[in-house]
Amino acid sequence: MKLLLDAGNSRLKWGVHDGSGWLAQGAVGHDAIAGLVEQWAGWPIRTVHAASVARPEVAEAIVQAAPCPVQWVRSAASFADVRNHYRDPAEQGADRWLAVLAARQLCPDDVVVACAGTALTVEALTAEGDYLGGMILPGQQLMLRSLAQGTAQLDRMAGQVQSFPQGTADALASGVLAAQCGAIERMCRQLAAQTGRGLPQVLLTGGDAAVIAAQLAVPLRIVDNLVLMGLLRVACKS
């Protein structure tokens, strides 16, 4: 039985897999990791695989809470039939690589992988298994906070997304979402131009996936916990 852990910038996502399916999944804030000890003790866990883009103290909390030694998974130059074209895989966040590995399992065609959390990452993967690279930009709340902190009059709640915003609150909400959708749609066009094929499917994951999906003008599918799925692929090969 395997425990898979994805430590993001604000939360720890976890799942227990018995080789046939997920027995349980959950997510907690970093300050609640210690409280998972008793919950995880309810399963005969034999291995723990984890990926982290969080602060070092979060990794230490994971080590203390885990029921057995943690095997940390990092980005690599290749895995199975996926080739990583990142210049230096060692500098790449493991969550991005693992999401791509999960996408490869789910979609045999060209695909854009978008993980919408504290940051938005947008990755390009070809049908041949070439991971070409991707983009990182602030997530919705980070964008709004930067506007609030860096301008004199934009420290306010965001409003509603509108085609033609006619109030500042709506302009904030619409601008932030347009920036995120624009990045994803641009990557789709770039990947189509690179391969000479039609627009790729988008796989969306993360806390803001549903909000972004409502505004995207490209084929898409929302998939929860892509990073955990990628971790499972790696764990099953270990």
Coordinates of C-alpha atoms in Angstrom, one line a residue:
M1 CA 0.0 0.0 0.0
K2 CA 1.4 3.4 -1.0
L3 CA 1.0 6.9 0.5
L4 CA 1.5 9.6 -2.1
L5 CA 2.2 13.2 -1.0
D6 CA 2.1 16.5 -3.1
A7 CA 3.3 19.4 -1.0
G8 CA 2.3 22.6 -2.8
N9 CA 2.8 26.2 -1.9
S10 CA -0.2 26.3 0.5
R11 CA -1.5 22.8 1.0
L12 CA -0.5 19.2 1.2
K13 CA -2.5 16.9 -1.0
W14 CA -2.3 13.2 -0.2
G15 CA -3.7 9.8 -1.3
V16 CA -3.5 6.2 -0.3
H17 CA -3.4 3.6 -3.1
D18 CA -3.6 -0.1 -2.7
G19 CA -2.5 -1.1 -6.2
S20 CA -6.0 -1.3 -7.5
G21 CA -7.5 2.1 -6.7
W22 CA -7.5 5.1 -4.3
L23 CA -8.6 4.2 -0.8
A24 CA -8.6 7.8 0.4
Q25 CA -7.5 11.3 -0.7
G26 CA -7.4 14.5 1.2
A27 CA -5.8 18.0 1.5
V28 CA -4.7 20.0 4.5
G29 CA -2.9 23.3 5.2
H30 CA 0.8 23.0 6.0
D31 CA 0.1 23.7 9.7
A32 CA -2.2 20.6 9.9
I33 CA 0.3 18.0 8.6
A34 CA 1.1 16.6 12.1
G35 CA -2.6 15.8 12.6
L36 CA -2.5 13.3 9.7
V37 CA -0.4 10.8 11.7
E38 CA -3.4 9.0 13.3
Q39 CA -5.3 9.0 10.0
W40 CA -2.5 7.5 8.1
A41 CA -2.0 4.9 10.8
G42 CA -5.3 3.3 9.8
W43 CA -3.7 1.7 6.7
P44 CA -0.8 -0.7 6.3
I45 CA 1.3 1.7 4.3
R46 CA 4.5 0.2 3.0
T47 CA 6.0 3.1 0.9
V48 CA 5.7 6.9 0.9
H49 CA 6.5 8.9 -2.2
A50 CA 6.5 12.7 -2.0
A51 CA 7.1 15.7 -4.1
S52 CA 7.4 19.2 -2.7
V53 CA 7.7 22.8 -3.9
A54 CA 7.0 24.1 -0.4
R55 CA 9.4 25.5 2.3
P56 CA 12.0 23.2 3.8
E57 CA 10.1 23.1 7.1
V58 CA 7.1 21.6 5.3
A59 CA 9.3 18.8 4.1
E60 CA 10.5 18.2 7.6
A61 CA 6.9 18.1 8.9
I62 CA 6.2 15.4 6.3
V63 CA 9.1 13.3 7.3
Q64 CA 8.0 13.5 10.9
A65 CA 4.4 12.5 10.1
A66 CA 5.0 9.8 7.5
P67 CA 4.6 6.2 8.7
C68 CA 7.8 5.1 6.9
P69 CA 10.8 6.7 5.2
V70 CA 9.9 9.2 2.6
Q71 CA 11.2 8.7 -1.0
W72 CA 11.4 12.2 -2.5
V73 CA 10.6 12.3 -6.2
R74 CA 12.2 15.0 -8.4
S75 CA 12.1 16.0 -12.1
A76 CA 14.1 13.8 -14.4
A77 CA 15.4 13.8 -18.0
S78 CA 13.0 11.1 -18.9
F79 CA 10.4 8.6 -17.6
A80 CA 9.0 5.7 -19.6
D81 CA 8.2 7.3 -23.0
V82 CA 8.3 10.9 -21.9
R83 CA 11.4 13.0 -22.7
N84 CA 12.0 16.2 -20.7
H85 CA 13.4 19.0 -22.8
Y86 CA 13.9 21.3 -19.8
R87 CA 17.5 22.5 -20.0
D88 CA 18.1 21.6 -16.4
P89 CA 15.5 19.2 -15.0
A90 CA 17.1 19.6 -11.5
E91 CA 15.7 23.2 -11.3
Q92 CA 12.2 22.2 -12.3
G93 CA 9.5 21.8 -9.7
A94 CA 8.7 18.2 -9.4
D95 CA 5.0 18.9 -9.4
R96 CA 5.2 20.2 -13.0
W97 CA 7.0 17.1 -14.2
L98 CA 4.6 14.7 -12.4
A99 CA 1.6 16.5 -13.8
V100 CA 3.0 15.9 -17.3
L101 CA 3.6 12.2 -16.6
A102 CA 0.0 11.8 -15.4
A103 CA -1.2 13.7 -18.5
R104 CA 0.7 11.3 -20.8
Q105 CA -1.1 8.4 -19.2
L106 CA -4.5 10.0 -19.7
C107 CA -4.1 11.5 -23.2
P108 CA -2.1 10.0 -26.0
D109 CA -2.4 13.1 -28.2
D110 CA -0.9 16.5 -28.0
V111 CA -1.9 18.0 -24.6
V112 CA -1.5 21.2 -22.6
V113 CA -1.4 20.6 -18.9
A114 CA -2.5 23.5 -16.7
C115 CA -2.2 23.4 -12.9
A116 CA -4.1 26.3 -11.3
G117 CA -3.2 26.8 -7.7
T118 CA -1.1 29.4 -5.9
A119 CA 0.7 29.7 -9.2
L120 CA -0.5 28.7 -12.6
T121 CA 1.8 26.4 -14.6
V122 CA 1.1 25.6 -18.3
E123 CA 3.0 22.7 -19.9
A124 CA 3.2 21.5 -23.5
L125 CA 3.4 17.7 -24.2
T126 CA 3.4 16.2 -27.7
A127 CA 1.8 13.0 -28.9
E128 CA 5.3 11.6 -29.4
G129 CA 6.1 12.1 -25.7
D130 CA 8.2 15.2 -25.9
Y131 CA 7.7 17.5 -23.0
L132 CA 8.7 20.8 -24.6
G133 CA 8.6 23.0 -21.5
G134 CA 6.1 25.4 -20.0
M135 CA 5.2 28.7 -18.3
I136 CA 4.7 29.8 -14.7
L137 CA 2.6 32.8 -13.8
P138 CA 0.9 34.0 -10.6
G139 CA -2.3 32.4 -9.6
Q140 CA -5.5 34.4 -9.3
Q141 CA -5.1 35.4 -5.6
L142 CA -1.4 36.2 -6.1
M143 CA -2.3 38.5 -9.0
L144 CA -5.0 40.3 -7.0
R145 CA -2.6 40.7 -4.0
S146 CA 0.1 42.2 -6.2
L147 CA -2.3 44.7 -7.5
A148 CA -3.5 45.5 -4.0
Q149 CA 0.0 46.0 -2.7
G150 CA 1.5 47.7 -5.8
T151 CA -1.2 50.3 -6.6
A152 CA -2.9 53.1 -4.7
Q153 CA -6.5 52.3 -5.4
L154 CA -6.9 48.6 -6.2
D155 CA -6.9 47.1 -2.7
R156 CA -10.5 45.8 -2.9
M157 CA -12.4 42.6 -3.4
A158 CA -12.7 41.3 -7.0
G159 CA -16.1 41.4 -8.6
Q160 CA -17.6 39.4 -11.4
V161 CA -16.1 38.4 -14.6
Q162 CA -17.6 40.4 -17.5
S163 CA -17.0 40.7 -21.2
F164 CA -16.8 44.5 -20.8
P165 CA -16.3 45.4 -17.2
Q166 CA -17.8 48.7 -16.2
G167 CA -16.6 48.8 -12.6
T168 CA -13.2 48.5 -11.0
A169 CA -14.1 45.3 -9.0
D170 CA -15.3 43.6 -12.1
A171 CA -12.3 44.8 -14.1
L172 CA -10.0 43.1 -11.5
A173 CA -11.8 39.8 -11.7
S174 CA -12.0 39.9 -15.5
G175 CA -8.4 41.0 -16.0
V176 CA -6.9 38.3 -13.8
L177 CA -9.0 35.5 -15.3
A178 CA -8.3 36.8 -18.9
A179 CA -4.6 36.7 -18.2
Q180 CA -4.7 33.1 -17.1
C181 CA -7.0 31.9 -19.9
G182 CA -4.8 33.9 -22.4
A183 CA -1.7 32.0 -21.2
I184 CA -3.4 28.6 -21.6
E185 CA -4.9 29.5 -25.0
R186 CA -1.5 30.9 -26.2
M187 CA 0.2 27.7 -25.3
C188 CA -2.4 25.7 -27.2
R189 CA -1.8 27.8 -30.3
Q190 CA 2.0 27.5 -29.9
L191 CA 1.9 23.7 -29.5
A192 CA -0.4 23.4 -32.6
A193 CA 2.0 25.5 -34.6
Q194 CA 4.9 23.3 -33.4
T195 CA 3.3 20.0 -34.3
G196 CA 1.4 21.1 -37.3
R197 CA -1.7 19.5 -35.9
G198 CA -5.0 21.0 -34.5
L199 CA -5.5 22.5 -31.1
P200 CA -4.5 20.2 -28.3
Q201 CA -6.7 19.2 -25.5
V202 CA -6.2 21.0 -22.2
L203 CA -6.0 19.0 -18.9
L204 CA -6.8 21.3 -16.0
T205 CA -6.2 20.7 -12.4
G206 CA -6.0 22.7 -9.1
G207 CA -8.2 24.7 -7.0
D208 CA -9.0 27.3 -9.6
A209 CA -9.6 24.8 -12.4
A210 CA -13.4 25.1 -12.6
V211 CA -13.3 29.0 -12.7
I212 CA -10.8 29.0 -15.5
A213 CA -12.6 26.2 -17.4
A214 CA -15.8 28.3 -17.6
Q215 CA -13.9 30.9 -19.6
L216 CA -11.6 28.9 -21.9
A217 CA -12.3 28.6 -25.6
V218 CA -10.4 25.4 -26.2
P219 CA -11.2 21.6 -25.7
L220 CA -10.6 20.8 -22.0
R221 CA -11.0 18.3 -19.3
I222 CA -10.7 18.8 -15.5
V223 CA -8.8 16.1 -13.7
D224 CA -8.3 16.3 -9.9
N225 CA -4.9 15.6 -8.4
L226 CA -2.8 15.2 -11.5
V227 CA 0.4 15.4 -9.4
L228 CA -0.7 12.5 -7.2
M229 CA -1.4 10.5 -10.3
G230 CA 2.1 11.2 -11.6
L231 CA 3.5 10.2 -8.3
L232 CA 1.7 6.9 -8.5
R233 CA 3.3 6.2 -11.9
V234 CA 6.7 6.8 -10.5
A235 CA 6.0 4.8 -7.3
C236 CA 4.8 1.8 -9.3
K237 CA 8.1 1.8 -11.2
S238 CA 10.3 2.1 -8.1

